CSV table of C-alpha atoms in Angstrom, one decimal:
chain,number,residue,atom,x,y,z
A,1,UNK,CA,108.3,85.6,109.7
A,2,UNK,CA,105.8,87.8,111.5
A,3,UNK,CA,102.0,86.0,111.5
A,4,UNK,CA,99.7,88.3,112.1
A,5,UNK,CA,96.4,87.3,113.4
A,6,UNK,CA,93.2,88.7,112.9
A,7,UNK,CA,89.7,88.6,115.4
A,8,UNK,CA,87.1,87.9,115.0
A,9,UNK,CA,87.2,86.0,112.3
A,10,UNK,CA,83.5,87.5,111.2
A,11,UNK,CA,81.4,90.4,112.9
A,12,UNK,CA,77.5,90.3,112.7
A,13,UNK,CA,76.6,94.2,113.2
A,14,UNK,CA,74.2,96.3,112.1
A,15,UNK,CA,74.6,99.8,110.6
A,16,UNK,CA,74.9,102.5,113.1
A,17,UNK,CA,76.9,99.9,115.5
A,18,UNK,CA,80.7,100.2,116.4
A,19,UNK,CA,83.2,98.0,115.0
A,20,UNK,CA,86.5,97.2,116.6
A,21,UNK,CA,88.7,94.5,114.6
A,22,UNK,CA,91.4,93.5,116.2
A,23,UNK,CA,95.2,92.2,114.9
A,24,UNK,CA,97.7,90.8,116.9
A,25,UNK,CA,101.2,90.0,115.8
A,26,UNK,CA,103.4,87.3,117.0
A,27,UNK,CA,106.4,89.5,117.5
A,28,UNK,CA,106.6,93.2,117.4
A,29,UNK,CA,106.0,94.7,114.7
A,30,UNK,CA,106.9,98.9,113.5
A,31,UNK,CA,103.8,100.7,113.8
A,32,UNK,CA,105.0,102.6,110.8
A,33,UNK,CA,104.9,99.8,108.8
A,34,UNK,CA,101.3,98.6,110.1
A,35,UNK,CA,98.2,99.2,107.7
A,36,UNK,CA,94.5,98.1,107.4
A,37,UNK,CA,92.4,97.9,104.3
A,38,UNK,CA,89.1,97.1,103.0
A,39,UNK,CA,88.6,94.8,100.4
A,40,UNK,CA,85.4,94.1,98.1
A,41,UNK,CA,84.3,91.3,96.0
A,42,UNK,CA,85.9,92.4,92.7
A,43,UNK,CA,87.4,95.4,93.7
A,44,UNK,CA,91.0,95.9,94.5
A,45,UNK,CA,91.8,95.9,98.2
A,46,UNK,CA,91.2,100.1,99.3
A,47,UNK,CA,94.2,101.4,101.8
A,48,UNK,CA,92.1,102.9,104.4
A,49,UNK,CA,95.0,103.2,107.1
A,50,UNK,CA,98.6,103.3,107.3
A,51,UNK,CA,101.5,103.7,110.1
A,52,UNK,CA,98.7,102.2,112.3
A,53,UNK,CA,96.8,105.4,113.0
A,54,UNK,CA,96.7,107.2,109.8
A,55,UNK,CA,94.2,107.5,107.7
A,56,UNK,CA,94.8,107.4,103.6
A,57,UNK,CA,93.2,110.2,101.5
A,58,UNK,CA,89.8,110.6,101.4
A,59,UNK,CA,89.0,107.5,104.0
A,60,UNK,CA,85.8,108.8,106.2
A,61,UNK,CA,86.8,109.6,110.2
A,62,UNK,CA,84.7,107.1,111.1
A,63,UNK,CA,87.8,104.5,110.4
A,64,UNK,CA,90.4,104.8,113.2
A,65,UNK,CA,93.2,102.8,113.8
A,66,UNK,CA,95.4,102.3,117.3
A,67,UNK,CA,97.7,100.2,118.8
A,68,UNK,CA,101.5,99.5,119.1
A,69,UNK,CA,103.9,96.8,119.4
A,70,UNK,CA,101.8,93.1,118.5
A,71,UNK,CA,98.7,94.2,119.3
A,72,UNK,CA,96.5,96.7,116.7
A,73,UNK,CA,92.9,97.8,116.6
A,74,UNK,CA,91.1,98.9,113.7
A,75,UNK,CA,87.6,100.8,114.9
A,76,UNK,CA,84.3,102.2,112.7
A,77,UNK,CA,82.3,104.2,115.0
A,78,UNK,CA,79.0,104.2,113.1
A,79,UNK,CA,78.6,101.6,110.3
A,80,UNK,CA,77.3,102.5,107.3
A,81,UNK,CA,75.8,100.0,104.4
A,82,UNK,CA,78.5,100.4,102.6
A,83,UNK,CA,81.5,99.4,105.4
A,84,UNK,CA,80.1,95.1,105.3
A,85,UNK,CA,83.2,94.0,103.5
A,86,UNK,CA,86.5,92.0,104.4
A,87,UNK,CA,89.4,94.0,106.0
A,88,UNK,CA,93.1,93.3,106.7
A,89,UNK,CA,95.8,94.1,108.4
A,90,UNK,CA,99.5,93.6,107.1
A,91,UNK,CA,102.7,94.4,107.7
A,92,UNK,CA,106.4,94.9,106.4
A,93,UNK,CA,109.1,93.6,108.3
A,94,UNK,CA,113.0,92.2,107.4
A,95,UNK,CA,112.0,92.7,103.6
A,96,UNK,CA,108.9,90.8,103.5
A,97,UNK,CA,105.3,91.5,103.9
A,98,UNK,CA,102.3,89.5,105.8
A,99,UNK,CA,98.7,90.0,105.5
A,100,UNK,CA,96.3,88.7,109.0
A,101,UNK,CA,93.5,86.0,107.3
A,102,UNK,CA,91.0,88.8,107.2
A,103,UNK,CA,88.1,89.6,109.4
A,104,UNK,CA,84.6,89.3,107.8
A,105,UNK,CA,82.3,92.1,108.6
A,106,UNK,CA,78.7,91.2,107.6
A,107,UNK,CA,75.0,93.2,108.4
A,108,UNK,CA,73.4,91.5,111.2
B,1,UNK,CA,97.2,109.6,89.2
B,2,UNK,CA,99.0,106.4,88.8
B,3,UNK,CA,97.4,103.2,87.5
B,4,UNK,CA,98.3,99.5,87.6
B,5,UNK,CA,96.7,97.3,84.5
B,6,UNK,CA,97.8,93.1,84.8
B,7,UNK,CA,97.2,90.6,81.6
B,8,UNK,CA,98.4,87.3,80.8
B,9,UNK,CA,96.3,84.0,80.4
B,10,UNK,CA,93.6,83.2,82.7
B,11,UNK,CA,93.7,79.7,82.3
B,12,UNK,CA,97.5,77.9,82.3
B,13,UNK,CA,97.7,74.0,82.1
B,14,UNK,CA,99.1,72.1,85.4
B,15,UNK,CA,103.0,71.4,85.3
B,16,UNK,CA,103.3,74.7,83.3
B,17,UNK,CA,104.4,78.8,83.5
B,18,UNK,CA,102.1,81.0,84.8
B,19,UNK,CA,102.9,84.7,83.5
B,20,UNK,CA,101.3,87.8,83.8
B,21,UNK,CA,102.8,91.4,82.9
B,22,UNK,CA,101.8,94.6,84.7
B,23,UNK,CA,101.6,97.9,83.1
B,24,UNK,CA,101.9,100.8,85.0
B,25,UNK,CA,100.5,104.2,83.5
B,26,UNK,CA,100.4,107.5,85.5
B,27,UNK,CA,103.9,107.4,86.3
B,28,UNK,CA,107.4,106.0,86.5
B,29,UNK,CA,108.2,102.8,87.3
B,30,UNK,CA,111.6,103.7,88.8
B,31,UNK,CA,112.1,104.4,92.6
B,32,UNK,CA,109.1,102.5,93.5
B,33,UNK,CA,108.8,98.8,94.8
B,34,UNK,CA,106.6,96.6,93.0
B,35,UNK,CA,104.7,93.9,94.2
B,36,UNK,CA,102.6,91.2,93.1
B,37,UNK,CA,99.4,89.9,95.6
B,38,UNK,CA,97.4,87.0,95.3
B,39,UNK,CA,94.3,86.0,96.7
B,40,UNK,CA,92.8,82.4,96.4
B,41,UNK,CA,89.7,81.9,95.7
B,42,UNK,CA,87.7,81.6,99.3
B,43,UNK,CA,91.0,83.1,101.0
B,44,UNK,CA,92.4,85.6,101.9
B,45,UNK,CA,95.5,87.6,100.7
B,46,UNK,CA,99.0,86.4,100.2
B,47,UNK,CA,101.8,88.3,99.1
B,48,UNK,CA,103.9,86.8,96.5
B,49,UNK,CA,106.7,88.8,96.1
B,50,UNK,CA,108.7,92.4,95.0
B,51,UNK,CA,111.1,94.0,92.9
B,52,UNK,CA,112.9,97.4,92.9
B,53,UNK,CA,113.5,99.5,89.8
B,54,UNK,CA,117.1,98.4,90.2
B,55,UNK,CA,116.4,94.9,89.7
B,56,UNK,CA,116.3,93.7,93.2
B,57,UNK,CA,113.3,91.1,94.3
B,58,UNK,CA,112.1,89.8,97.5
B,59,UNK,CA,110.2,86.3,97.3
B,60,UNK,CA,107.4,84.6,99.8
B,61,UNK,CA,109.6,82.3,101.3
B,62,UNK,CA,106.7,79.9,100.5
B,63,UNK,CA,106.9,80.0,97.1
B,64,UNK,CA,111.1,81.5,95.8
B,65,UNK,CA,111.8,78.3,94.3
B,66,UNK,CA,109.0,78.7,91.8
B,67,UNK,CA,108.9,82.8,91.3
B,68,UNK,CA,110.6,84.8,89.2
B,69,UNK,CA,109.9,88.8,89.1
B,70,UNK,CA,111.2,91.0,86.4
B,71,UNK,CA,110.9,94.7,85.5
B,72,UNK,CA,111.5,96.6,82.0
B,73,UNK,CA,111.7,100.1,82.6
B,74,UNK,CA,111.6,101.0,79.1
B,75,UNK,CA,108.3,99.6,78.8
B,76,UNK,CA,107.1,100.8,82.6
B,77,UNK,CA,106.2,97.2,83.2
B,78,UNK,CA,107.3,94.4,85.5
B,79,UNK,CA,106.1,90.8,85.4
B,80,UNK,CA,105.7,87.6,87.4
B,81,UNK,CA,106.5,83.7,86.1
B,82,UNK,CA,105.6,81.1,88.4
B,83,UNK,CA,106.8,77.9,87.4
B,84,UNK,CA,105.5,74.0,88.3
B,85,UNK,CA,101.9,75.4,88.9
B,86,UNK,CA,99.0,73.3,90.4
B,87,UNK,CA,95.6,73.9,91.3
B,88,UNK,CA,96.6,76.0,94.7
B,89,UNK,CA,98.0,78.4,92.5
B,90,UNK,CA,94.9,79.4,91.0
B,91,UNK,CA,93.8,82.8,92.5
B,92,UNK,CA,93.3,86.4,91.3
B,93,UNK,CA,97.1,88.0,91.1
B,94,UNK,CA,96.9,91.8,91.9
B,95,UNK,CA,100.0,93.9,90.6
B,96,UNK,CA,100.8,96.6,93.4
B,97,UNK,CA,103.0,99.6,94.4
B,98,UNK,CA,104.7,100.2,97.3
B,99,UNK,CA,105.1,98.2,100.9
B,100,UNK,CA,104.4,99.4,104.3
B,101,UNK,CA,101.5,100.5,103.0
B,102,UNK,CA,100.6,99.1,99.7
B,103,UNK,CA,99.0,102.0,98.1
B,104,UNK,CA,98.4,101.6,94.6
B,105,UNK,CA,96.7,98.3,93.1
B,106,UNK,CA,95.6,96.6,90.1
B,107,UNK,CA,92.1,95.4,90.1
B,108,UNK,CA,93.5,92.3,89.7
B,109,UNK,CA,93.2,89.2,87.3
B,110,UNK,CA,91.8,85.4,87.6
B,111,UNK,CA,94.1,82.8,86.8
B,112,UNK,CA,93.1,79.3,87.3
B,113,UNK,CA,94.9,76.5,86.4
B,114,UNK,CA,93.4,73.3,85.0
B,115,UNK,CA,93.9,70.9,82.2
């Protein structure tokens, strides 16, 4: 099973900073099948990137994503108020799927 | 647009079945894979497992000797039992569509389980 491992674990910023998140996997992993999202207390996680560098529908440029083989990067180049939420990475490999613990991102 | 509705108790007795139904609207349930996602309270997300239109499921390794996923086409709905359930289990289960990404959830439903 591929772990997936997310850092930090929580990022103080304040709007208007950069973000970079980062996910590393513990073997390699298909960057087609690598995707971020952001997830909300009470909302249902939002898909904001998928095949590692693509962003879903209607997801502001401001969310990039990067990387290949275990090592991934999620970046926001400007934070705005409403970005401070929890984000993951997962993956689908050999028929099952693996979400990292999540990466807090709070106002500073 | 499609949309993903889950129901089923939110409060199931220890020892027992846990069983919740999803009901997809917006679209058919055929073709697609079909997932169901849970997320402790406090943790993050877990995935619990799939099924394919045709019938054919995937399970957490973690958890295959307690999951069962189902699908009835005729009523575009598929379902999860989880048997033997203790307080880990609580969580909120999401129903979801798709895998690599996930692109179409629930908004997801609170189960806890207590006596």
């Amino acid at each position: 099973e591929i772990v997936l491992t997310q850092s930090p674990g929580t990022l103080s910023l304040s709007p208007g900073e950069r973000a970079i998140l980062s996910c590393r996997a513990s073997q390699s992993v298909s960057s087609s099948y690598l995707a971020w999202y952001q997830h909300k207390p009470g909302q249902a996680p939002r898909l904001l990137v998928y095949g590692a560098s693509s962003r879903a529908t209607g997801i502001p440029d401001r969310f990039s994503g990067s990387g290949s083989g275990t090592d991934f990067t999620l970046t926001i180049s400007s934070l705005e108020p409403e970005d401070f939420a929890v984000y993951y990475c997962q993956q689908f490999d050999t028929s099952r799927i693996t979400f990292g613990q999540g990466t807090r991102l709070e106002i500073k | 647009q499609v949309q993903l509705q889950e129901s089923g108790p939110g409060l199931v007795k220890p020892s027992e079945t846990l069983s919740l139904t999803c009901t997809v609207s917006g679209g058919s349930i055929s073709s697609f894979y079909w997932n169901w996602i849970r997320q402790p309270p406090g943790k993050g997300l877990e995935w619990v497992g799939y099924i394919y239109d045709s019938g054919s499921t995937n399970y957490n390794p973690s958890l295959k000797s307690r999951v069962t996923i189902s699908v009835d086409t005729s009523k575009n709905q598929f379902s999860l039992k989880l048997s033997s359930v203790t307080a880990a289990d609580s969580a909120v289960y999401y129903c979801a569509r798709d895998l690599a990404p996930v692109q179409h959830w629930g908004q997801g439903t609170l189960v806890t389980v207590s006596s």
